[in-house]
Coordinates of C-alpha atoms in Angstrom, one line a residue:
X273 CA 36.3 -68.8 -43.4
X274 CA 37.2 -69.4 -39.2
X275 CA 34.3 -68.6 -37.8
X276 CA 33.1 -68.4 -33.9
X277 CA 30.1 -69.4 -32.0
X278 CA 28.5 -66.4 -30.2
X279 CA 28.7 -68.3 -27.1
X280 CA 33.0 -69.0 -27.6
X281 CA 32.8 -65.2 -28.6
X282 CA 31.4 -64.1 -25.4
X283 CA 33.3 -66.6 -23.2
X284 CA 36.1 -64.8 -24.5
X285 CA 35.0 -61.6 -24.1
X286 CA 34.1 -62.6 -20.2
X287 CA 37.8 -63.9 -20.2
X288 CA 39.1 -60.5 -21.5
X289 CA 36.6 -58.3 -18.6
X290 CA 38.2 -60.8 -16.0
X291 CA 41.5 -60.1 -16.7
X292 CA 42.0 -56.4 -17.9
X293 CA 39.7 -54.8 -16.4
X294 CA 39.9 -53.6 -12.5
X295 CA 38.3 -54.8 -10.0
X296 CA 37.3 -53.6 -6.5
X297 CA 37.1 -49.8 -7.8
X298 CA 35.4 -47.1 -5.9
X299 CA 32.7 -45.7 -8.2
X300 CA 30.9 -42.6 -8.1
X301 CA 27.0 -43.1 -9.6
X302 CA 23.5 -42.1 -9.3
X303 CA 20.3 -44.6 -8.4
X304 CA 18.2 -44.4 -11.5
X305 CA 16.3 -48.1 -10.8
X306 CA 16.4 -50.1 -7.7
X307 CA 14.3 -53.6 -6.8
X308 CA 14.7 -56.2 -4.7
X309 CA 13.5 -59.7 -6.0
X310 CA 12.3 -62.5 -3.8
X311 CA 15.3 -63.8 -3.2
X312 CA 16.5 -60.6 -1.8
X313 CA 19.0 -59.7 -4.2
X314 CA 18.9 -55.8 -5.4
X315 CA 19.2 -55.1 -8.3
X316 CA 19.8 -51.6 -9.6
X317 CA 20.5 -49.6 -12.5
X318 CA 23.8 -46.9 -12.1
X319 CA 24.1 -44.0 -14.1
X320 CA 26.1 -40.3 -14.7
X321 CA 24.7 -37.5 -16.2
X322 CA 26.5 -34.9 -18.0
X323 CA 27.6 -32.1 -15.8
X324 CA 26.7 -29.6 -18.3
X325 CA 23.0 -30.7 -18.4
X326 CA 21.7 -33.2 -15.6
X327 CA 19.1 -35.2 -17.8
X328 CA 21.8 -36.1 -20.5
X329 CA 22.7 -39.5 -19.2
X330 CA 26.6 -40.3 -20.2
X331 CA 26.7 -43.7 -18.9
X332 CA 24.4 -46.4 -17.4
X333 CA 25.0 -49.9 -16.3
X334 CA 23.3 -52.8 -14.4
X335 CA 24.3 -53.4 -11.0
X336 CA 23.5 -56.3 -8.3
X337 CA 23.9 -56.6 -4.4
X338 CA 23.5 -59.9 -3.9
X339 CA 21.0 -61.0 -0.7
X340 CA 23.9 -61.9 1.9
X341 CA 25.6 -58.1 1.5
X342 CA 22.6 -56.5 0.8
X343 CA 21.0 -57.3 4.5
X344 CA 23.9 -56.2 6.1
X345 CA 24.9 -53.0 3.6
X346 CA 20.9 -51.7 3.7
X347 CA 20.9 -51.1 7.4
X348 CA 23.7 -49.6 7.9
X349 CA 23.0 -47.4 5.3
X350 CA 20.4 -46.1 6.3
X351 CA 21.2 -45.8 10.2
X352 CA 23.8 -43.3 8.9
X353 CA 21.9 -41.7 6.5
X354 CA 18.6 -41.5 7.4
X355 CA 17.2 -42.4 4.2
X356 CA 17.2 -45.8 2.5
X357 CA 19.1 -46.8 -0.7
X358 CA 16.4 -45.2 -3.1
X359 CA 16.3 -43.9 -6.9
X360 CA 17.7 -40.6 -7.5
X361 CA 19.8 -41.0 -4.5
X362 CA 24.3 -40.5 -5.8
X363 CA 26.3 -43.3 -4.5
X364 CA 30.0 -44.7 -3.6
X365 CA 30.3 -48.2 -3.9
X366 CA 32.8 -50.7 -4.2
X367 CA 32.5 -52.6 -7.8
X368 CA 33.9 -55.5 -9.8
X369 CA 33.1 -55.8 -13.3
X370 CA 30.9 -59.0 -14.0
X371 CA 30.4 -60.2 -17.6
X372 CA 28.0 -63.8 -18.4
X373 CA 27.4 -65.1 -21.8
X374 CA 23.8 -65.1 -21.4
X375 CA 23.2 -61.9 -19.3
X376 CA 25.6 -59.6 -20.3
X377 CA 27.6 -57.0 -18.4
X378 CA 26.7 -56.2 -14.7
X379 CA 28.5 -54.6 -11.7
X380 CA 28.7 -56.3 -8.5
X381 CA 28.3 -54.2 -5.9
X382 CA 30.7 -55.1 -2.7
X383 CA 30.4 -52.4 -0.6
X384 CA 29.0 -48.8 -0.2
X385 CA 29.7 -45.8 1.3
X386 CA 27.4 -43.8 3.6
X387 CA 29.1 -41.1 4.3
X388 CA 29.5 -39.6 0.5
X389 CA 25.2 -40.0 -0.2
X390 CA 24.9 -37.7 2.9
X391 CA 27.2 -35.4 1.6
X392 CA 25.5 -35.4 -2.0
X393 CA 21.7 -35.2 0.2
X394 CA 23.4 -32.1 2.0
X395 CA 24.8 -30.4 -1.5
X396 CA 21.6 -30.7 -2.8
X397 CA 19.8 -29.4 0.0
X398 CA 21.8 -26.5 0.3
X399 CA 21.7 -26.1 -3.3
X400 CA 17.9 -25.5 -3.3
X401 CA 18.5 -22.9 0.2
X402 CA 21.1 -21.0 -2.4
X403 CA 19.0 -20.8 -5.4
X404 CA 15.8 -19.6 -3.2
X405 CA 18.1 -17.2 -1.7
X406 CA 19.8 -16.3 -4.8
X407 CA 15.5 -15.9 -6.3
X408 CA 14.6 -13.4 -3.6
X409 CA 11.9 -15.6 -1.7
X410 CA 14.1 -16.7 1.2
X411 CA 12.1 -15.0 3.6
X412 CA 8.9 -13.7 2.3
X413 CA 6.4 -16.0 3.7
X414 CA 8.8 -15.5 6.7
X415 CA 7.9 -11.8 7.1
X416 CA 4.0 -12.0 6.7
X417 CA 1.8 -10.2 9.5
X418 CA 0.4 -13.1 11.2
X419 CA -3.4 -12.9 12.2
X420 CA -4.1 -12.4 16.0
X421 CA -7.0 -14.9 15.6
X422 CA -6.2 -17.7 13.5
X423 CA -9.4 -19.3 13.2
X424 CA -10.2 -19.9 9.7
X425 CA -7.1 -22.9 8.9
X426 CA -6.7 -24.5 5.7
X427 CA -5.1 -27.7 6.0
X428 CA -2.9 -29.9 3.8
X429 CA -2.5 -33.6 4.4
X430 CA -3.8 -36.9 3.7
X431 CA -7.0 -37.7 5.3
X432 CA -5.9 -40.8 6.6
X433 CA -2.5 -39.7 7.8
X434 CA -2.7 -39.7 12.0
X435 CA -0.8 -36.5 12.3
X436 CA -3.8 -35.2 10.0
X437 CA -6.0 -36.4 13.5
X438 CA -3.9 -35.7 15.8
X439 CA -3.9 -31.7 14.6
X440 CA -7.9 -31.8 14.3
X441 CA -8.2 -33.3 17.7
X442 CA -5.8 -30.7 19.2
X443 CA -8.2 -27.9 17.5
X444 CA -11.6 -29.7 18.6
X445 CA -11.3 -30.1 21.9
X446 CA -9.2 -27.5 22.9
X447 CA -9.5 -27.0 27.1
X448 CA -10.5 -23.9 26.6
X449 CA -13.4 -24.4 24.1
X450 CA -12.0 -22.0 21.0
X451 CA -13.6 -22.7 18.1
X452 CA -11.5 -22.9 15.0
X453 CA -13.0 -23.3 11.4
X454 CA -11.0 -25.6 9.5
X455 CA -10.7 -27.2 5.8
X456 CA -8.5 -30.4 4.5
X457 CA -7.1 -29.6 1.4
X458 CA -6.0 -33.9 0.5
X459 CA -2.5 -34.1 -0.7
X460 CA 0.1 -37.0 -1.3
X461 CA 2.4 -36.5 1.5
X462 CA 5.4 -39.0 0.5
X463 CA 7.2 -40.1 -2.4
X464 CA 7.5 -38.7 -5.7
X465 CA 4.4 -37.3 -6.3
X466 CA 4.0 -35.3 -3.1
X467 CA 5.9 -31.7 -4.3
X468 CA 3.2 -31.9 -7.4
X469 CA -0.1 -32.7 -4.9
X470 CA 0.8 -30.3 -2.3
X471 CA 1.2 -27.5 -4.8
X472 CA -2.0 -28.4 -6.4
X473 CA -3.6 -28.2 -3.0
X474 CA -2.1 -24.8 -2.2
X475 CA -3.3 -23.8 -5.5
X476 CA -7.2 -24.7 -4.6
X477 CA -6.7 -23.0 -0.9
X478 CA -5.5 -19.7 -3.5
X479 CA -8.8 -19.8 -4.7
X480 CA -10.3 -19.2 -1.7
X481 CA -7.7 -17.5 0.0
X482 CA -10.4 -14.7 1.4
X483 CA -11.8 -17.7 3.7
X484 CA -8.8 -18.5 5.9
X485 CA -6.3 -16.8 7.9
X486 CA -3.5 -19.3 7.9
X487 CA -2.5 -22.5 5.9
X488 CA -1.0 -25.5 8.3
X489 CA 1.0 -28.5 6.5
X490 CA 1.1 -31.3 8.6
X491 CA 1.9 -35.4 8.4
X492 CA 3.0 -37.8 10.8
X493 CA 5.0 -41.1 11.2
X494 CA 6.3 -42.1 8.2
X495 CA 10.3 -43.1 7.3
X496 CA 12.7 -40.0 7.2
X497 CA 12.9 -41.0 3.5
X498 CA 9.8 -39.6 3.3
X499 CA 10.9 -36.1 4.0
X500 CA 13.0 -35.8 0.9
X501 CA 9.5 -34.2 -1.1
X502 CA 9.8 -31.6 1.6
X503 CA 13.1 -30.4 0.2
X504 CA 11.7 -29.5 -3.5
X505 CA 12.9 -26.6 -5.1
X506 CA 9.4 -26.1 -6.6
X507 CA 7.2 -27.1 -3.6
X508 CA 9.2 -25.0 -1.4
X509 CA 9.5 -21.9 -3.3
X510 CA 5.7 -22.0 -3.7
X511 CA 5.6 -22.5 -0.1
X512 CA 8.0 -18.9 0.5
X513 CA 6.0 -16.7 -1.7
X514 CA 2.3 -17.6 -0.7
X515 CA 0.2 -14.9 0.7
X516 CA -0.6 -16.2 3.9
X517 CA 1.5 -17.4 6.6
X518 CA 2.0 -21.2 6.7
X519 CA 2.9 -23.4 9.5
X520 CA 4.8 -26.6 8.9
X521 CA 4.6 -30.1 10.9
X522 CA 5.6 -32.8 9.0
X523 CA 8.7 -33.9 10.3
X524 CA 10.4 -35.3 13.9
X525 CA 12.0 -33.2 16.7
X526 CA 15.4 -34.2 14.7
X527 CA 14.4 -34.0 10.9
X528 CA 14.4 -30.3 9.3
X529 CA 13.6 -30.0 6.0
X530 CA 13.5 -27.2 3.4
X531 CA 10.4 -26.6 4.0
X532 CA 10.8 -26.1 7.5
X533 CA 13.1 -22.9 7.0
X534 CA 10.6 -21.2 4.4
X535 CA 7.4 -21.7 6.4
X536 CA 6.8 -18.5 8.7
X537 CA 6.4 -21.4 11.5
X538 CA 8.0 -24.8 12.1
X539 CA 6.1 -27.5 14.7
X540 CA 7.8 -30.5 15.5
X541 CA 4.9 -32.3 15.3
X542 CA 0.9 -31.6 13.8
X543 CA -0.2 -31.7 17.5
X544 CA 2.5 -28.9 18.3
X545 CA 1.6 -27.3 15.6
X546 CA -2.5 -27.3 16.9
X547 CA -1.3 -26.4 20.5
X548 CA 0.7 -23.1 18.6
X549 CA -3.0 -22.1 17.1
X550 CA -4.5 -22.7 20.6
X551 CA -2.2 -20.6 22.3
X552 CA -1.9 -18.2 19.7
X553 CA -5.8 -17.5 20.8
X554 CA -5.7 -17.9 24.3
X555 CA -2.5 -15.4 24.4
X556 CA -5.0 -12.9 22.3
X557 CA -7.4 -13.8 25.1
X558 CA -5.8 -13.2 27.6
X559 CA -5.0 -9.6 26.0
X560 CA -8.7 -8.9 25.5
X561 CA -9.2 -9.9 29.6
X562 CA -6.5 -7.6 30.5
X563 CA -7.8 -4.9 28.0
X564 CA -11.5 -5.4 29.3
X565 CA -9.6 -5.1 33.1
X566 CA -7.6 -2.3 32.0
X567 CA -10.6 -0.3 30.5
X568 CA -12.7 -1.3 33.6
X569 CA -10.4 0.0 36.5
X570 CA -9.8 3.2 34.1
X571 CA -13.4 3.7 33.3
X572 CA -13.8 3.3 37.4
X573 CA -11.2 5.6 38.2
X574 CA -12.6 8.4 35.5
X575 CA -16.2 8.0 36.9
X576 CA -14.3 8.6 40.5
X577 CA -12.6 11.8 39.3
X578 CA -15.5 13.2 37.6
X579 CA -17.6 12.3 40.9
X580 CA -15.1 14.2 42.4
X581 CA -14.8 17.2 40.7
X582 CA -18.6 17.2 40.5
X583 CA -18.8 17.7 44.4
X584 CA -16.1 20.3 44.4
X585 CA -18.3 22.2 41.9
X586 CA -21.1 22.1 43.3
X587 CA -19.7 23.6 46.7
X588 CA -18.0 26.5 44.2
X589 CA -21.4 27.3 42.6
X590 CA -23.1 27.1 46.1
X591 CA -20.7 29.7 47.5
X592 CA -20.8 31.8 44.2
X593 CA -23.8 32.3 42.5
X594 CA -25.8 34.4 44.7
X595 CA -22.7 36.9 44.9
X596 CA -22.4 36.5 40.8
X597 CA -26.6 37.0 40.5
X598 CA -26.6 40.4 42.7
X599 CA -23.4 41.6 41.1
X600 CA -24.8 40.8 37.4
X601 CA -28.4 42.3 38.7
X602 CA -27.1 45.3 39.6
X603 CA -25.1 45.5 36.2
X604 CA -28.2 44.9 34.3
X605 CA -30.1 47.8 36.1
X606 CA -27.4 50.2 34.7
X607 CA -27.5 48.7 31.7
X608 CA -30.9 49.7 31.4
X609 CA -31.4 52.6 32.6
X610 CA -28.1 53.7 30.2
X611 CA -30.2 51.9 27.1
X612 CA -33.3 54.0 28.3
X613 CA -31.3 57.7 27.8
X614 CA -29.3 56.2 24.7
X615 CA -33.0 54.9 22.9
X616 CA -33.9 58.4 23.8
X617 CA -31.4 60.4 22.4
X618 CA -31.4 58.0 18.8
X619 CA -35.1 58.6 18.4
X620 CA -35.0 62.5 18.7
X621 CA -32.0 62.7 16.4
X622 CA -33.4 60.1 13.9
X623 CA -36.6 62.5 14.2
X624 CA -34.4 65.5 13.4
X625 CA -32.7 64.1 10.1
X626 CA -36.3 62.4 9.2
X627 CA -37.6 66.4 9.2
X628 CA -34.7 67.9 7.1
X629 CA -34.7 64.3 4.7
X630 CA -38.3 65.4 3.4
X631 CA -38.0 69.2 3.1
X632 CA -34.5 68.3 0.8
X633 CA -36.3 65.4 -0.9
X634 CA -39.8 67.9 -2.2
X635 CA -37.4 70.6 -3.4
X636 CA -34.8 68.3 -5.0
X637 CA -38.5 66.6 -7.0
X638 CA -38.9 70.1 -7.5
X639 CA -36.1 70.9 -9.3
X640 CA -36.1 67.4 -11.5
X641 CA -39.8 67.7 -12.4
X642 CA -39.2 71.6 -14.2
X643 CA -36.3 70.3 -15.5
X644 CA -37.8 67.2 -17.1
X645 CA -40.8 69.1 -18.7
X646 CA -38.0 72.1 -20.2
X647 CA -36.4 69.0 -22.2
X648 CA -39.7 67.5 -23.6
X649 CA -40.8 70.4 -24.8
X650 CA -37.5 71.4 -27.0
X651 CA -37.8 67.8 -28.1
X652 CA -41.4 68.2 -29.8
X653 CA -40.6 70.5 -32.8
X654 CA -37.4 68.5 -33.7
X655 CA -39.6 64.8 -33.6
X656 CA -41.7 66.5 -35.5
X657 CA -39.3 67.4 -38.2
X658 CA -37.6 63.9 -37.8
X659 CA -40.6 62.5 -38.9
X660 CA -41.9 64.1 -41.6
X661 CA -38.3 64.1 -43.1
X662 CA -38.1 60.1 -43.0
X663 CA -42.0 59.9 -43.9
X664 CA -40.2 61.2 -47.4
X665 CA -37.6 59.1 -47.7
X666 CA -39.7 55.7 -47.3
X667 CA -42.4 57.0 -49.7
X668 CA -39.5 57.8 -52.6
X669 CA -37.7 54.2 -51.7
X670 CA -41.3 53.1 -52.3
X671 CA -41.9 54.1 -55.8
X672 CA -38.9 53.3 -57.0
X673 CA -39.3 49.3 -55.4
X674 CA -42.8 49.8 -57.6
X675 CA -41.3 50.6 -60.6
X676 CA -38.7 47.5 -60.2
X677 CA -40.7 45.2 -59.5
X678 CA -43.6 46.6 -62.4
X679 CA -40.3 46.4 -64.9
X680 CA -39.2 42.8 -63.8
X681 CA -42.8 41.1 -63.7
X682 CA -43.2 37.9 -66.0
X683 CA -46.3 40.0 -68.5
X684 CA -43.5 42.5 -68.8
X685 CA -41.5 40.0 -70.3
X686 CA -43.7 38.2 -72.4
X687 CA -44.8 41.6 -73.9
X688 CA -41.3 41.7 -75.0
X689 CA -41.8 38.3 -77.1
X690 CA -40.3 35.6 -74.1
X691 CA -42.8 32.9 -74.1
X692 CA -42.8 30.2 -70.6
X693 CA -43.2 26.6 -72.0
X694 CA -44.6 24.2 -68.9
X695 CA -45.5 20.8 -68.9
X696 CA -47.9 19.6 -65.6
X697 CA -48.0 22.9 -64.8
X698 CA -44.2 23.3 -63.7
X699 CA -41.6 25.4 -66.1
X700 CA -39.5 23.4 -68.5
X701 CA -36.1 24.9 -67.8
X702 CA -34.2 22.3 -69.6
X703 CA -34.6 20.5 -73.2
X704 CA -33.1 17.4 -71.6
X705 CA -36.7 17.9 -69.2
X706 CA -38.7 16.7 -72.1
X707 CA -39.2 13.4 -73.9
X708 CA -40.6 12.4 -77.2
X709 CA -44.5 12.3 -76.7
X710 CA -44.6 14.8 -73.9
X711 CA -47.6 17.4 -74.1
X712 CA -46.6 20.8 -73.2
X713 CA -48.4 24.3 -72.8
X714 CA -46.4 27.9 -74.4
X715 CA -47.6 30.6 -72.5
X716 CA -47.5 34.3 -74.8
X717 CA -48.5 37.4 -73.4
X718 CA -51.7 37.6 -75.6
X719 CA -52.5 33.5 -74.7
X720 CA -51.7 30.2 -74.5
X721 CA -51.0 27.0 -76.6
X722 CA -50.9 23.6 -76.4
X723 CA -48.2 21.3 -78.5
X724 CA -47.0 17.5 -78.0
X725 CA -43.1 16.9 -78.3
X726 CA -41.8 14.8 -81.5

């Protein structure tokens, strides 16, 4: 049998790749691995997921920049995108296939295109603006009532992060000596792991939600790469629906992320977004100054007025009240004489009535007293019959009770032969109340007996 060596096989196959399959394509391809060696070739790992279901990968395949391009290709990528090459990032680049009998298949990677990543990074962006949209939560965090003074912050950042000191020291030593109450709430603030941290952070600052009036996110410096966390579907739609209003600064003057557009405010930077909190309490300062001025000059003005008015009584009651006090004087002298005549009159009429009240009152006692002592005595004779009549009936109920109770009494009935059988004293009303042994006493009319049961 011809057989092949499995190096002659794979020359072969390297042969057939060189000349039947293209080269030079433009190929469309997502980052899942990328690493640049010492040498500083990249290599990377290109795949395609399924369109029906993006974590079903449909085809994968090795890929290598080698140093020389990769110098060149890297900056130029980024200066138009922003964003270095990085995983999860979709491609265009120029391939040609590669095949070696002792590392396999590979693509080498000849050129790239810029222009089609942003694209993808814009799609994707807007794709999380839809579906928040499309979710309701758009603008909810948007139209929160925000606190005239917002003292009590909880802030979200990495300790060591110098936008994280740049927004304390804008708080701290504000000109104007406001004190502000703040809490750090540590978070990642790049790379992968920075949607996950930050919504664990906003999670602990729900716990204590009570204790602050606003929740600031803030980082600083840092490559624009790093604001691809801020564009999370999940971070940011935590972001839109949480209770209190948040501010963002964690980008440039020309970088606006998702984030950005959700928070109720975006800073360019964490200082801008400390001098916002300052002003926001010296412009409710400046209220309370021009309240305190306002009440001042009216409570002035009022105290005038009524100064005023006081004087221009006081000339009125001057002027009036001895007229008022001889006019009311005289009224009250008429007034009494009138009540003198009138107390007169209502006595000697009361008087009158009082006289004619008591001569009406004795006859009309009279007339009831006779009246009383006619109907007692027609009463007397018919009690009297009344009583002796029911005397009779009770003493004839009587006997017969006597003669009842004489018939029905237990001597009677042992006269007539019944006999009472006890034992301890208690009747036996039952057979099924004695036992074998028992000793039991038979009561006759004429005496009594004593037996034992067998």
């Amino acid at each position: 049998m011809d057989s092949l060596s499995l190096k002659d096989y794979l020359a072969s196959v390297r042969l057939a790749v060189s000349c039947h399959v293209e080269a030079d394509v433009w190929v469309r391809a997502e980052i899942s691995e990328l690493k640049v060696n010492g040498s500083g070739h990249c290599y990377l790992t290109l795949i395609e997921k399924e369109e029906s279901g993006r974590m079903n990968v449909c085809a994968k395949a090795s890929a290598i920049i080698w140093a020389n391009l990769y110098n060149m290709m890297a900056p130029m990528f980024e200066s138009v995108t922003q964003q270095p090459l990085q995983r999860g990032m979709s491609v265009l680049v120029r391939v040609s296939p590669n095949f070696h009998e002792a590392y396999g298949f590979s693509l080498i990677i000849s050129d790239i295109d810029p222009t089609f990543t942003l694209g993808d990074m814009a799609r994707r962006r807007q794709e999380v603006i839809d579906r928040l949209k499309a979710d309701g939560v758009w603008d909810m965090n948007r139209e929160l009532p925000f606190p005239q003074l917002p003292q009590r912050v909880a802030v979200i950042s990495s300790k060591t992060a110098a936008g994280f000191g740049d927004f304390t020291n804008q708080l701290d030593n504000n000109a104007r000596g406001f004190k502000f109450y703040w809490h750090l709430f540590p978070a990642i603030m790049q790379g992968e792991g920075a949607p996950s941290s930050i919504i664990a952070a906003l999670d602990a600052v729900y716990s204590h939600i009570e204790l602050f009036d606003v929740v600031v996110i803030v980082r600083g410096g840092g490559a624009s790469a790093d604001m691809l966390a801020f564009d999370d579907y999940d971070l940011t739609a935590c972001c839109a629906q949480f209770p209190l209003p948040i501010i963002s600064g964690v980008g440039h003057e020309r970088d606006t992320c998702v984030l950005d557009l959700v928070a109720w405010q975006r800073c360019k930077t964490p200082t801008a977004v400390g001098a916002m909190l300052v002003d926001c309490m010296e412009q409710a300062y400046a209220h309370l100054e021009d309240t305190a001025l306002s009440l001042s000059n009216g409570a002035r003005q009022l105290l005038q007025n009524e100064k005023n008015r006081l004087a221009t009584a006081h000339v009125l009651v001057t002027k009036t009240v001895p007229l008022t006090l001889a006019t009311e004087k005289s009224k009250l002298t008429s007034l009494c004489a009138a009540l003198r005549v009138a107390v007169s009159n209502n006595c000697k009429t009361a008087e009158n009535r009082l006289l004619n009240s008591a001569a009406e009152l004795k006859s009309a006692v009279r007339l009831a007293t006779q009246s009383a002592e006619s109907r007692v005595d027609s009463l007397v004779p018919r009690l009297s019959l009344a009583s002796r009549a029911l005397l009779v009936t009770q003493q004839s109920k009587m006997e017969l009770l006597a003669q009842k109770v004489n018939l029905l009494s237990p001597q009677k009935l042992l006269e007539k032969g019944y006999s009472l059988t006890l034992k301890n004293g208690k009747i036996v009303r039952s057979a099924n109340d004695l036992d074998k042994g028992d000793r039991v006493e038979t009561v006759f009319a004429d005496g009594r007996r004593s037996s034992i049961v067998e």
